[in-house]
PDB file of C-alpha atoms in Angstrom:
ATOM      1  CA  MET N   1      -0.899 112.386 -52.818  1.00  0.00           C
ATOM      2  CA  PRO N   2      -4.427 111.811 -53.460  1.00  0.00           C
ATOM      3  CA  THR N   3      -5.927 115.199 -54.769  1.00  0.00           C
ATOM      4  CA  ARG N   4      -8.036 115.684 -51.549  1.00  0.00           C
ATOM      5  CA  LEU N   5      -5.419 115.627 -49.555  1.00  0.00           C
ATOM      6  CA  ILE N   6      -3.863 118.152 -51.436  1.00  0.00           C
ATOM      7  CA  LEU N   7      -6.748 120.175 -51.342  1.00  0.00           C
ATOM      8  CA  CYS N   8      -6.287 119.698 -47.173  1.00  0.00           C
ATOM      9  CA  ALA N   9      -2.795 120.521 -47.377  1.00  0.00           C
ATOM     10  CA  ALA N  10      -3.623 123.857 -49.080  1.00  0.00           C
ATOM     11  CA  LEU N  11      -6.661 125.033 -46.945  1.00  0.00           C
ATOM     12  CA  ALA N  12      -4.035 124.329 -44.389  1.00  0.00           C
ATOM     13  CA  TRP N  13      -1.392 126.486 -45.538  1.00  0.00           C
ATOM     14  CA  THR N  14      -3.794 129.390 -46.152  1.00  0.00           C
ATOM     15  CA  SER N  15      -4.910 129.252 -42.582  1.00  0.00           C
ATOM     16  CA  LEU N  16      -1.493 129.046 -40.831  1.00  0.00           C
ATOM     17  CA  ALA N  17      -0.548 131.895 -43.553  1.00  0.00           C
ATOM     18  CA  THR N  18      -3.281 134.310 -42.443  1.00  0.00           C
ATOM     19  CA  GLY N  19      -1.918 133.692 -38.636  1.00  0.00           C
ATOM     20  CA  ALA N  20       0.110 136.714 -36.726  1.00  0.00           C
ATOM     21  CA  ALA N  21       3.332 135.081 -36.950  1.00  0.00           C
ATOM     22  CA  ALA N  22       2.938 134.271 -40.606  1.00  0.00           C
ATOM     23  CA  GLU N  23       2.006 137.680 -42.111  1.00  0.00           C
ATOM     24  CA  PRO N  24       3.835 138.677 -44.848  1.00  0.00           C
ATOM     25  CA  GLN N  25       6.381 142.176 -44.246  1.00  0.00           C
ATOM     26  CA  THR N  26       5.588 144.854 -46.393  1.00  0.00           C
ATOM     27  CA  VAL N  27       8.153 146.494 -48.581  1.00  0.00           C
ATOM     28  CA  TYR N  28       8.036 149.458 -50.900  1.00  0.00           C
ATOM     29  CA  PHE N  29      10.058 149.569 -54.064  1.00  0.00           C
ATOM     30  CA  PRO N  30       9.937 151.714 -57.149  1.00  0.00           C
ATOM     31  CA  SER N  31       8.362 150.308 -60.470  1.00  0.00           C
ATOM     32  CA  GLY N  32      10.296 150.289 -64.088  1.00  0.00           C
ATOM     33  CA  ASP N  33       7.871 153.109 -64.790  1.00  0.00           C
ATOM     34  CA  GLY N  34      10.649 155.530 -62.700  1.00  0.00           C
ATOM     35  CA  THR N  35       7.551 157.269 -61.090  1.00  0.00           C
ATOM     36  CA  THR N  36       4.593 155.159 -58.935  1.00  0.00           C
ATOM     37  CA  GLN N  37       6.206 153.989 -55.841  1.00  0.00           C
ATOM     38  CA  ILE N  38       5.046 150.159 -55.338  1.00  0.00           C
ATOM     39  CA  VAL N  39       3.560 148.492 -52.225  1.00  0.00           C
ATOM     40  CA  GLY N  40       4.223 144.528 -52.066  1.00  0.00           C
ATOM     41  CA  TYR N  41       4.462 141.668 -49.522  1.00  0.00           C
ATOM     42  CA  VAL N  42       6.852 139.688 -49.152  1.00  0.00           C
ATOM     43  CA  PHE N  43       6.615 136.038 -47.455  1.00  0.00           C
ATOM     44  CA  LYS N  44      10.324 134.829 -46.630  1.00  0.00           C
ATOM     45  CA  PRO N  45      11.392 131.230 -45.849  1.00  0.00           C
ATOM     46  CA  LYS N  46      12.513 130.434 -42.175  1.00  0.00           C
ATOM     47  CA  THR N  47      15.634 128.831 -43.497  1.00  0.00           C
ATOM     48  CA  ALA N  48      18.729 130.670 -43.834  1.00  0.00           C
ATOM     49  CA  GLY N  49      19.332 132.592 -47.369  1.00  0.00           C
ATOM     50  CA  PRO N  50      20.321 133.356 -49.529  1.00  0.00           C
ATOM     51  CA  TYR N  51      16.922 132.126 -51.755  1.00  0.00           C
ATOM     52  CA  PRO N  52      15.489 131.784 -54.819  1.00  0.00           C
ATOM     53  CA  ALA N  53      12.737 134.006 -55.702  1.00  0.00           C
ATOM     54  CA  ILE N  54       9.189 134.114 -57.104  1.00  0.00           C
ATOM     55  CA  VAL N  55       7.548 137.522 -58.339  1.00  0.00           C
ATOM     56  CA  MET N  56       3.754 136.582 -57.754  1.00  0.00           C
ATOM     57  CA  LEU N  57       1.932 138.749 -59.902  1.00  0.00           C
ATOM     58  CA  HIS N  58      -2.182 139.202 -59.141  1.00  0.00           C
ATOM     59  CA  GLY N  59      -4.865 139.010 -61.263  1.00  0.00           C
ATOM     60  CA  ARG N  60      -7.619 142.065 -61.762  1.00  0.00           C
ATOM     61  CA  GLY N  61      -9.415 141.440 -58.712  1.00  0.00           C
ATOM     62  CA  GLY N  62      -6.519 142.958 -56.815  1.00  0.00           C
ATOM     63  CA  PRO N  63      -4.324 141.530 -53.839  1.00  0.00           C
ATOM     64  CA  TYR N  64      -7.133 141.370 -51.458  1.00  0.00           C
ATOM     65  CA  SER N  65      -9.955 139.716 -50.447  1.00  0.00           C
ATOM     66  CA  SER N  66     -13.491 140.192 -52.024  1.00  0.00           C
ATOM     67  CA  ASN N  67     -14.387 140.694 -48.353  1.00  0.00           C
ATOM     68  CA  THR N  68     -12.267 143.981 -47.684  1.00  0.00           C
ATOM     69  CA  ASN N  69     -12.544 145.368 -51.370  1.00  0.00           C
ATOM     70  CA  GLY N  70     -15.530 147.526 -51.139  1.00  0.00           C
ATOM     71  CA  GLY N  71     -13.493 149.547 -48.521  1.00  0.00           C
ATOM     72  CA  CYS N  72      -9.833 149.883 -50.008  1.00  0.00           C
ATOM     73  CA  THR N  73      -8.679 153.114 -50.103  1.00  0.00           C
ATOM     74  CA  LEU N  74      -4.997 153.752 -50.208  1.00  0.00           C
ATOM     75  CA  VAL N  75      -2.537 157.179 -50.534  1.00  0.00           C
ATOM     76  CA  ALA N  76       0.505 155.792 -52.333  1.00  0.00           C
ATOM     77  CA  PRO N  77       2.703 154.067 -51.126  1.00  0.00           C
ATOM     78  CA  LYS N  78       1.195 153.893 -47.631  1.00  0.00           C
ATOM     79  CA  ILE N  79      -1.684 151.490 -46.822  1.00  0.00           C
ATOM     80  CA  THR N  80      -4.997 153.846 -45.442  1.00  0.00           C
ATOM     81  CA  SER N  81      -7.307 151.201 -44.748  1.00  0.00           C
ATOM     82  CA  ALA N  82      -8.086 147.624 -44.806  1.00  0.00           C
ATOM     83  CA  CYS N  83      -6.356 146.323 -47.569  1.00  0.00           C
ATOM     84  CA  ASN N  84      -3.139 145.628 -46.170  1.00  0.00           C
ATOM     85  CA  ALA N  85      -1.170 142.345 -45.572  1.00  0.00           C
ATOM     86  CA  SER N  86      -3.394 140.809 -43.195  1.00  0.00           C
ATOM     87  CA  THR N  87      -6.348 141.012 -45.878  1.00  0.00           C
ATOM     88  CA  LEU N  88      -4.748 139.150 -48.505  1.00  0.00           C
ATOM     89  CA  SER N  89      -6.545 136.998 -50.831  1.00  0.00           C
ATOM     90  CA  LYS N  90      -6.697 133.690 -49.943  1.00  0.00           C
ATOM     91  CA  ARG N  91      -5.307 132.226 -52.944  1.00  0.00           C
ATOM     92  CA  ASN N  92      -2.617 134.642 -52.882  1.00  0.00           C
ATOM     93  CA  VAL N  93      -1.666 133.536 -49.130  1.00  0.00           C
ATOM     94  CA  MET N  94      -1.622 130.593 -49.763  1.00  0.00           C
ATOM     95  CA  TRP N  95       0.829 129.998 -52.847  1.00  0.00           C
ATOM     96  CA  GLY N  96       2.714 132.950 -50.918  1.00  0.00           C
ATOM     97  CA  GLN N  97       3.351 130.479 -48.270  1.00  0.00           C
ATOM     98  CA  TYR N  98       3.509 127.491 -50.487  1.00  0.00           C
ATOM     99  CA  TRP N  99       6.962 128.884 -52.299  1.00  0.00           C
ATOM    100  CA  ALA N 100       8.060 130.075 -48.874  1.00  0.00           C
ATOM    101  CA  ASP N 101       7.890 126.510 -47.397  1.00  0.00           C
ATOM    102  CA  ARG N 102      10.027 125.280 -49.995  1.00  0.00           C
ATOM    103  CA  GLY N 103      12.718 127.919 -49.764  1.00  0.00           C
ATOM    104  CA  TYR N 104      11.509 130.859 -52.444  1.00  0.00           C
ATOM    105  CA  LEU N 105      10.679 134.106 -50.938  1.00  0.00           C
ATOM    106  CA  ALA N 106       7.923 135.244 -52.611  1.00  0.00           C
ATOM    107  CA  LEU N 107       7.452 138.704 -53.371  1.00  0.00           C
ATOM    108  CA  LEU N 108       3.195 139.783 -54.251  1.00  0.00           C
ATOM    109  CA  PRO N 109       3.327 143.403 -56.097  1.00  0.00           C
ATOM    110  CA  ASP N 110      -0.164 145.823 -55.749  1.00  0.00           C
ATOM    111  CA  SER N 111      -0.112 146.810 -58.802  1.00  0.00           C
ATOM    112  CA  PHE N 112      -3.604 148.570 -58.495  1.00  0.00           C
ATOM    113  CA  GLY N 113      -3.324 150.100 -54.832  1.00  0.00           C
ATOM    114  CA  PRO N 114      -0.326 152.595 -55.190  1.00  0.00           C
ATOM    115  CA  ARG N 115      -2.733 154.090 -58.599  1.00  0.00           C
ATOM    116  CA  GLY N 116      -5.752 154.485 -56.214  1.00  0.00           C
ATOM    117  CA  LYS N 117      -7.284 151.467 -57.370  1.00  0.00           C
ATOM    118  CA  ALA N 118      -6.789 149.018 -54.540  1.00  0.00           C
ATOM    119  CA  HIS N 119     -10.363 147.657 -54.654  1.00  0.00           C
ATOM    120  CA  GLY N 120      -9.541 145.704 -57.993  1.00  0.00           C
ATOM    121  CA  PHE N 121     -12.226 144.941 -60.669  1.00  0.00           C
ATOM    122  CA  GLY N 122     -14.853 142.733 -61.209  1.00  0.00           C
ATOM    123  CA  ARG N 123     -15.184 140.028 -63.915  1.00  0.00           C
ATOM    124  CA  PHE N 124     -15.324 140.894 -67.556  1.00  0.00           C
ATOM    125  CA  THR N 125     -14.237 144.446 -66.918  1.00  0.00           C
ATOM    126  CA  HIS N 126     -11.760 144.518 -69.553  1.00  0.00           C
ATOM    127  CA  GLY N 127     -13.023 146.945 -71.802  1.00  0.00           C
ATOM    128  CA  ASP N 128     -13.703 149.601 -68.875  1.00  0.00           C
ATOM    129  CA  PRO N 129     -11.699 152.406 -69.509  1.00  0.00           C
ATOM    130  CA  ASP N 130     -10.952 152.763 -65.611  1.00  0.00           C
ATOM    131  CA  ARG N 131      -8.447 150.094 -66.060  1.00  0.00           C
ATOM    132  CA  ASP N 132      -5.671 151.587 -68.859  1.00  0.00           C
ATOM    133  CA  ASP N 133      -3.245 152.746 -66.134  1.00  0.00           C
ATOM    134  CA  VAL N 134      -3.338 149.507 -64.875  1.00  0.00           C
ATOM    135  CA  ASN N 135      -2.893 147.528 -67.953  1.00  0.00           C
ATOM    136  CA  GLU N 136      -0.855 144.243 -68.457  1.00  0.00           C
ATOM    137  CA  LYS N 137       0.510 145.649 -71.959  1.00  0.00           C
ATOM    138  CA  THR N 138       2.377 148.552 -70.966  1.00  0.00           C
ATOM    139  CA  VAL N 139       2.148 149.333 -66.996  1.00  0.00           C
ATOM    140  CA  ARG N 140       2.117 145.961 -64.951  1.00  0.00           C
ATOM    141  CA  PRO N 141       4.873 144.482 -66.894  1.00  0.00           C
ATOM    142  CA  LEU N 142       6.962 147.425 -65.561  1.00  0.00           C
ATOM    143  CA  ASP N 143       6.008 146.535 -61.565  1.00  0.00           C
ATOM    144  CA  ALA N 144       6.911 143.449 -62.260  1.00  0.00           C
ATOM    145  CA  GLU N 145      10.557 144.058 -63.575  1.00  0.00           C
ATOM    146  CA  GLY N 146      10.955 146.742 -60.541  1.00  0.00           C
ATOM    147  CA  ALA N 147      10.091 143.791 -58.541  1.00  0.00           C
ATOM    148  CA  LEU N 148      13.201 142.081 -60.200  1.00  0.00           C
ATOM    149  CA  ALA N 149      15.123 145.138 -59.755  1.00  0.00           C
ATOM    150  CA  TYR N 150      14.278 145.314 -56.065  1.00  0.00           C
ATOM    151  CA  LEU N 151      14.784 141.633 -55.348  1.00  0.00           C
ATOM    152  CA  ARG N 152      18.303 141.816 -56.548  1.00  0.00           C
ATOM    153  CA  SER N 153      18.871 144.653 -54.279  1.00  0.00           C
ATOM    154  CA  ARG N 154      18.244 142.207 -51.343  1.00  0.00           C
ATOM    155  CA  SER N 155      21.282 140.562 -49.835  1.00  0.00           C
ATOM    156  CA  ASP N 156      19.150 137.427 -49.372  1.00  0.00           C
ATOM    157  CA  VAL N 157      17.907 136.448 -52.180  1.00  0.00           C
ATOM    158  CA  SER N 158      19.983 134.903 -55.403  1.00  0.00           C
ATOM    159  CA  GLY N 159      19.412 137.665 -57.987  1.00  0.00           C
ATOM    160  CA  GLY N 160      20.086 135.135 -60.648  1.00  0.00           C
ATOM    161  CA  GLN N 161      17.142 132.986 -59.534  1.00  0.00           C
ATOM    162  CA  VAL N 162      14.098 134.868 -59.754  1.00  0.00           C
ATOM    163  CA  PHE N 163      10.734 133.370 -61.191  1.00  0.00           C
ATOM    164  CA  LEU N 164       7.278 134.781 -62.086  1.00  0.00           C
ATOM    165  CA  HIS N 165       4.099 133.519 -61.209  1.00  0.00           C
ATOM    166  CA  GLY N 166       0.813 135.112 -62.410  1.00  0.00           C
ATOM    167  CA  TRP N 167      -3.155 134.636 -62.409  1.00  0.00           C
ATOM    168  CA  SER N 168      -5.473 135.612 -64.988  1.00  0.00           C
ATOM    169  CA  ASN N 169      -4.632 139.659 -65.748  1.00  0.00           C
ATOM    170  CA  GLY N 170      -1.523 138.706 -63.821  1.00  0.00           C
ATOM    171  CA  GLY N 171      -0.864 135.613 -66.253  1.00  0.00           C
ATOM    172  CA  SER N 172      -1.383 137.690 -69.260  1.00  0.00           C
ATOM    173  CA  THR N 173       1.317 140.751 -67.586  1.00  0.00           C
ATOM    174  CA  ALA N 174       3.734 137.374 -67.223  1.00  0.00           C
ATOM    175  CA  LEU N 175       3.145 136.751 -70.908  1.00  0.00           C
ATOM    176  CA  ASN N 176       4.272 140.469 -71.556  1.00  0.00           C
ATOM    177  CA  VAL N 177       7.212 140.416 -69.362  1.00  0.00           C
ATOM    178  CA  MET N 178       8.729 137.270 -71.309  1.00  0.00           C
ATOM    179  CA  ILE N 179       7.832 139.202 -74.894  1.00  0.00           C
ATOM    180  CA  ARG N 180       9.948 142.288 -73.556  1.00  0.00           C
ATOM    181  CA  GLN N 181      12.570 140.107 -72.479  1.00  0.00           C
ATOM    182  CA  GLY N 182      13.078 138.228 -75.670  1.00  0.00           C
ATOM    183  CA  ALA N 183      16.497 136.854 -75.650  1.00  0.00           C
ATOM    184  CA  GLY N 184      17.693 139.166 -72.518  1.00  0.00           C
ATOM    185  CA  THR N 185      18.460 137.980 -68.863  1.00  0.00           C
ATOM    186  CA  GLY N 186      15.839 138.626 -65.955  1.00  0.00           C
ATOM    187  CA  PHE N 187      13.497 136.125 -64.725  1.00  0.00           C
ATOM    188  CA  ARG N 188      14.496 132.939 -65.483  1.00  0.00           C
ATOM    189  CA  GLY N 189      10.994 131.423 -65.823  1.00  0.00           C
ATOM    190  CA  ALA N 190       6.942 132.324 -65.917  1.00  0.00           C
ATOM    191  CA  LEU N 191       4.077 130.569 -64.774  1.00  0.00           C
ATOM    192  CA  ALA N 192       0.971 132.024 -66.070  1.00  0.00           C
ATOM    193  CA  PHE N 193      -2.370 130.624 -64.661  1.00  0.00           C
ATOM    194  CA  TYR N 194      -5.210 130.916 -66.854  1.00  0.00           C
ATOM    195  CA  PRO N 195      -3.835 133.969 -68.871  1.00  0.00           C
ATOM    196  CA  GLY N 196      -5.828 136.079 -71.553  1.00  0.00           C
ATOM    197  CA  CYS N 197      -4.081 135.533 -74.329  1.00  0.00           C
ATOM    198  CA  GLY N 198      -6.267 137.828 -76.968  1.00  0.00           C
ATOM    199  CA  VAL N 199      -4.880 140.861 -78.759  1.00  0.00           C
ATOM    200  CA  LYS N 200      -6.044 142.969 -76.170  1.00  0.00           C
ATOM    201  CA  ALA N 201      -4.295 140.939 -73.673  1.00  0.00           C
ATOM    202  CA  LEU N 202      -1.129 140.085 -75.198  1.00  0.00           C
ATOM    203  CA  LEU N 203       1.806 142.631 -77.111  1.00  0.00           C
ATOM    204  CA  GLN N 204       2.415 140.015 -79.387  1.00  0.00           C
ATOM    205  CA  GLN N 205       0.597 136.567 -80.992  1.00  0.00           C
ATOM    206  CA  THR N 206       3.492 135.021 -80.380  1.00  0.00           C
ATOM    207  CA  VAL N 207       6.033 134.665 -77.401  1.00  0.00           C
ATOM    208  CA  VAL N 208       9.545 134.718 -78.838  1.00  0.00           C
ATOM    209  CA  THR N 209      12.002 134.296 -75.637  1.00  0.00           C
ATOM    210  CA  THR N 210      14.408 132.143 -74.599  1.00  0.00           C
ATOM    211  CA  THR N 211      12.727 132.054 -71.467  1.00  0.00           C
ATOM    212  CA  PRO N 212      10.836 128.835 -70.108  1.00  0.00           C
ATOM    213  CA  ILE N 213       6.942 129.380 -69.236  1.00  0.00           C
ATOM    214  CA  ALA N 214       4.447 127.403 -68.294  1.00  0.00           C
ATOM    215  CA  ILE N 215       0.690 127.882 -68.791  1.00  0.00           C
ATOM    216  CA  PHE N 216      -2.204 126.175 -67.187  1.00  0.00           C
ATOM    217  CA  HIS N 217      -5.239 126.569 -68.104  1.00  0.00           C
ATOM    218  CA  GLY N 218      -8.767 124.822 -67.500  1.00  0.00           C
ATOM    219  CA  THR N 219     -11.346 124.048 -70.219  1.00  0.00           C
ATOM    220  CA  SER N 220     -14.246 125.373 -69.075  1.00  0.00           C
ATOM    221  CA  ASP N 221     -13.041 128.980 -68.022  1.00  0.00           C
ATOM    222  CA  GLU N 222     -15.591 131.461 -68.384  1.00  0.00           C
ATOM    223  CA  GLU N 223     -13.832 134.309 -68.325  1.00  0.00           C
ATOM    224  CA  VAL N 224     -10.604 134.227 -70.745  1.00  0.00           C
ATOM    225  CA  SER N 225     -10.040 130.993 -73.449  1.00  0.00           C
ATOM    226  CA  ALA N 226      -7.947 128.445 -73.173  1.00  0.00           C
ATOM    227  CA  VAL N 227      -8.205 127.849 -77.054  1.00  0.00           C
ATOM    228  CA  LYS N 228      -6.491 131.158 -77.705  1.00  0.00           C
ATOM    229  CA  CYS N 229      -3.638 130.626 -75.124  1.00  0.00           C
ATOM    230  CA  GLN N 230      -3.180 127.108 -76.723  1.00  0.00           C
ATOM    231  CA  ASP N 231      -2.866 128.670 -79.976  1.00  0.00           C
ATOM    232  CA  VAL N 232      -0.208 131.093 -78.345  1.00  0.00           C
ATOM    233  CA  ALA N 233       1.685 128.482 -76.933  1.00  0.00           C
ATOM    234  CA  GLU N 234       1.869 126.640 -80.215  1.00  0.00           C
ATOM    235  CA  ARG N 235       3.075 129.280 -82.232  1.00  0.00           C
ATOM    236  CA  SER N 236       5.325 130.450 -79.544  1.00  0.00           C
ATOM    237  CA  ARG N 237       7.034 126.897 -79.561  1.00  0.00           C
ATOM    238  CA  ALA N 238       7.137 126.373 -83.284  1.00  0.00           C
ATOM    239  CA  ALA N 239       9.013 130.171 -83.251  1.00  0.00           C
ATOM    240  CA  GLY N 240      11.889 128.284 -80.828  1.00  0.00           C
ATOM    241  CA  THR N 241      10.385 128.872 -77.290  1.00  0.00           C
ATOM    242  CA  PRO N 242      10.217 126.459 -74.620  1.00  0.00           C
ATOM    243  CA  ILE N 243       6.536 126.602 -73.499  1.00  0.00           C
ATOM    244  CA  ASP N 244       4.273 124.272 -72.541  1.00  0.00           C
ATOM    245  CA  ILE N 245       0.693 124.174 -71.637  1.00  0.00           C
ATOM    246  CA  THR N 246      -1.587 122.026 -69.793  1.00  0.00           C
ATOM    247  CA  LEU N 247      -5.106 122.420 -70.253  1.00  0.00           C
ATOM    248  CA  TYR N 248      -7.475 120.541 -66.888  1.00  0.00           C
ATOM    249  CA  PRO N 249     -10.620 119.236 -68.868  1.00  0.00           C
ATOM    250  CA  GLY N 250     -13.640 120.718 -66.940  1.00  0.00           C
ATOM    251  CA  ALA N 251     -11.815 123.524 -64.792  1.00  0.00           C
ATOM    252  CA  THR N 252     -12.832 126.808 -64.416  1.00  0.00           C
ATOM    253  CA  HIS N 253     -11.106 130.218 -64.015  1.00  0.00           C
ATOM    254  CA  GLY N 254      -9.717 130.749 -60.895  1.00  0.00           C
ATOM    255  CA  PHE N 255      -9.592 126.995 -60.229  1.00  0.00           C
ATOM    256  CA  ASP N 256      -6.624 127.177 -57.927  1.00  0.00           C
ATOM    257  CA  GLU N 257      -8.791 129.416 -55.489  1.00  0.00           C
ATOM    258  CA  PRO N 258      -8.908 127.620 -52.166  1.00  0.00           C
ATOM    259  CA  SER N 259     -12.044 128.795 -51.306  1.00  0.00           C
ATOM    260  CA  SER N 260     -15.124 126.116 -50.910  1.00  0.00           C
ATOM    261  CA  ARG N 261     -17.147 127.637 -53.857  1.00  0.00           C
ATOM    262  CA  ARG N 262     -14.073 126.899 -56.345  1.00  0.00           C
ATOM    263  CA  GLN N 263     -12.951 123.768 -54.745  1.00  0.00           C
ATOM    264  CA  SER N 264     -16.514 122.191 -54.800  1.00  0.00           C
ATOM    265  CA  VAL N 265     -16.054 122.129 -58.474  1.00  0.00           C
ATOM    266  CA  GLY N 266     -14.126 118.391 -59.009  1.00  0.00           C
ATOM    267  CA  ALA N 267     -12.580 119.460 -61.998  1.00  0.00           C
ATOM    268  CA  ASN N 268     -10.710 121.997 -60.024  1.00  0.00           C
ATOM    269  CA  GLN N 269      -9.914 119.900 -57.290  1.00  0.00           C
ATOM    270  CA  ALA N 270      -7.924 118.154 -59.378  1.00  0.00           C
ATOM    271  CA  ALA N 271      -6.308 120.561 -61.394  1.00  0.00           C
ATOM    272  CA  LEU N 272      -5.451 122.424 -57.869  1.00  0.00           C
ATOM    273  CA  GLY N 273      -3.525 118.964 -56.878  1.00  0.00           C
ATOM    274  CA  ASP N 274      -1.877 118.509 -59.855  1.00  0.00           C
ATOM    275  CA  VAL N 275      -1.182 122.085 -60.339  1.00  0.00           C
ATOM    276  CA  LEU N 276       0.696 122.254 -57.027  1.00  0.00           C
ATOM    277  CA  THR N 277       2.967 119.471 -58.316  1.00  0.00           C
ATOM    278  CA  LYS N 278       3.944 120.762 -62.231  1.00  0.00           C
ATOM    279  CA  ALA N 279       4.395 124.205 -60.921  1.00  0.00           C
ATOM    280  CA  ARG N 280       7.136 123.511 -58.252  1.00  0.00           C
ATOM    281  CA  ALA N 281       8.256 120.908 -60.652  1.00  0.00           C
ATOM    282  CA  ALA N 282       8.777 123.490 -63.468  1.00  0.00           C
ATOM    283  CA  VAL N 283      10.022 126.207 -61.584  1.00  0.00           C
ATOM    284  CA  GLU N 284      13.071 123.604 -59.680  1.00  0.00           C
ATOM    285  CA  ARG N 285      13.929 122.206 -63.373  1.00  0.00           C
ATOM    286  CA  TRP N 286      14.757 125.800 -64.527  1.00  0.00           C
ATOM    287  CA  LYS N 287      16.907 126.382 -61.260  1.00  0.00           C
ATOM    288  CA  LYS N 288      19.025 123.921 -62.888  1.00  0.00           C
TER     289      LYS N 288
END
C-alpha cells in the first residue's frame, strides 16, 4: 500500500477511535512497586478472545493530548479532570485501535497521572528533578511488569503472548524491562520507537536478553540520538540478544504521530507507512 494511503488509514483509525463507541475501557491495577495504583486504558478487539496483548508505554509527554495536559489533575488513582479515556493523544489512540483491529488487546498504562504528573513533561526536560519519581530506569519498568501481571489475570488474554510497545521515554522503559527480564519469561517481545539510549536512559549499555527486540528510529531525531541506539543494538546483538534496528533517513522524533505537523515531513510519512507494516510483522513473527 502506498505511504499516503497508509497515512490516510492511520488518520481514519484515529477518527474511529476517538468516537464514543470505540472509547477504551478505564481499568486500575497495581504497579510492580507494590504501592502505586495505576490507571490504564484497554482497547479491545471486537472478535472473541482470548487475545494476545500489547502493553503500550507512553512517552515523556504522558498519555493525554497536549490540548488538555495543562488542565490535568488526578487524585490517584481516580481521574478528576480533563485527562481521561476521551482525551488520550492521537498517537496512543491510533495505535491502540490499530492493535485492537488486528486481534490484540492493547493496554495503555498511565505512569504519570497516579503520581500527580498527568500533565507530562516538555521537550529537553530529562534533567528535571521532577521526573525522578517517574523515571524510565527504576520506576516505569515496574508499571510495565504490573501491567503484565494484570493482563495475565484476565480470562480474555493469552498470558503467554503479551508484548511491549513503547515510544521515546516509554521506548527506553521497554528496553529496561528487557534488561530486567534477561533470560526469564514474561513479555514475548518489545517494540521500541525512538528511545533514548544514553547512560541516563538505560540501565546498561548492552541489553542482554533472550527476548526479541525491534527498535525504530529516525536519523533526524531532534531529541534523542539514533546513533547511540544503533551502538546499543550492535553491542547487544554481539552479546547474543535477538535485536534489530531500523533507521529511517530524515525522520524526526515522533515520526508516527498522525498529526498534520509531523506528517508534513515526507520522511515521517514514509517512516509511518513502513513501521505500520514492520511492527505488526515483528509481533506476528514473535507469536509463533
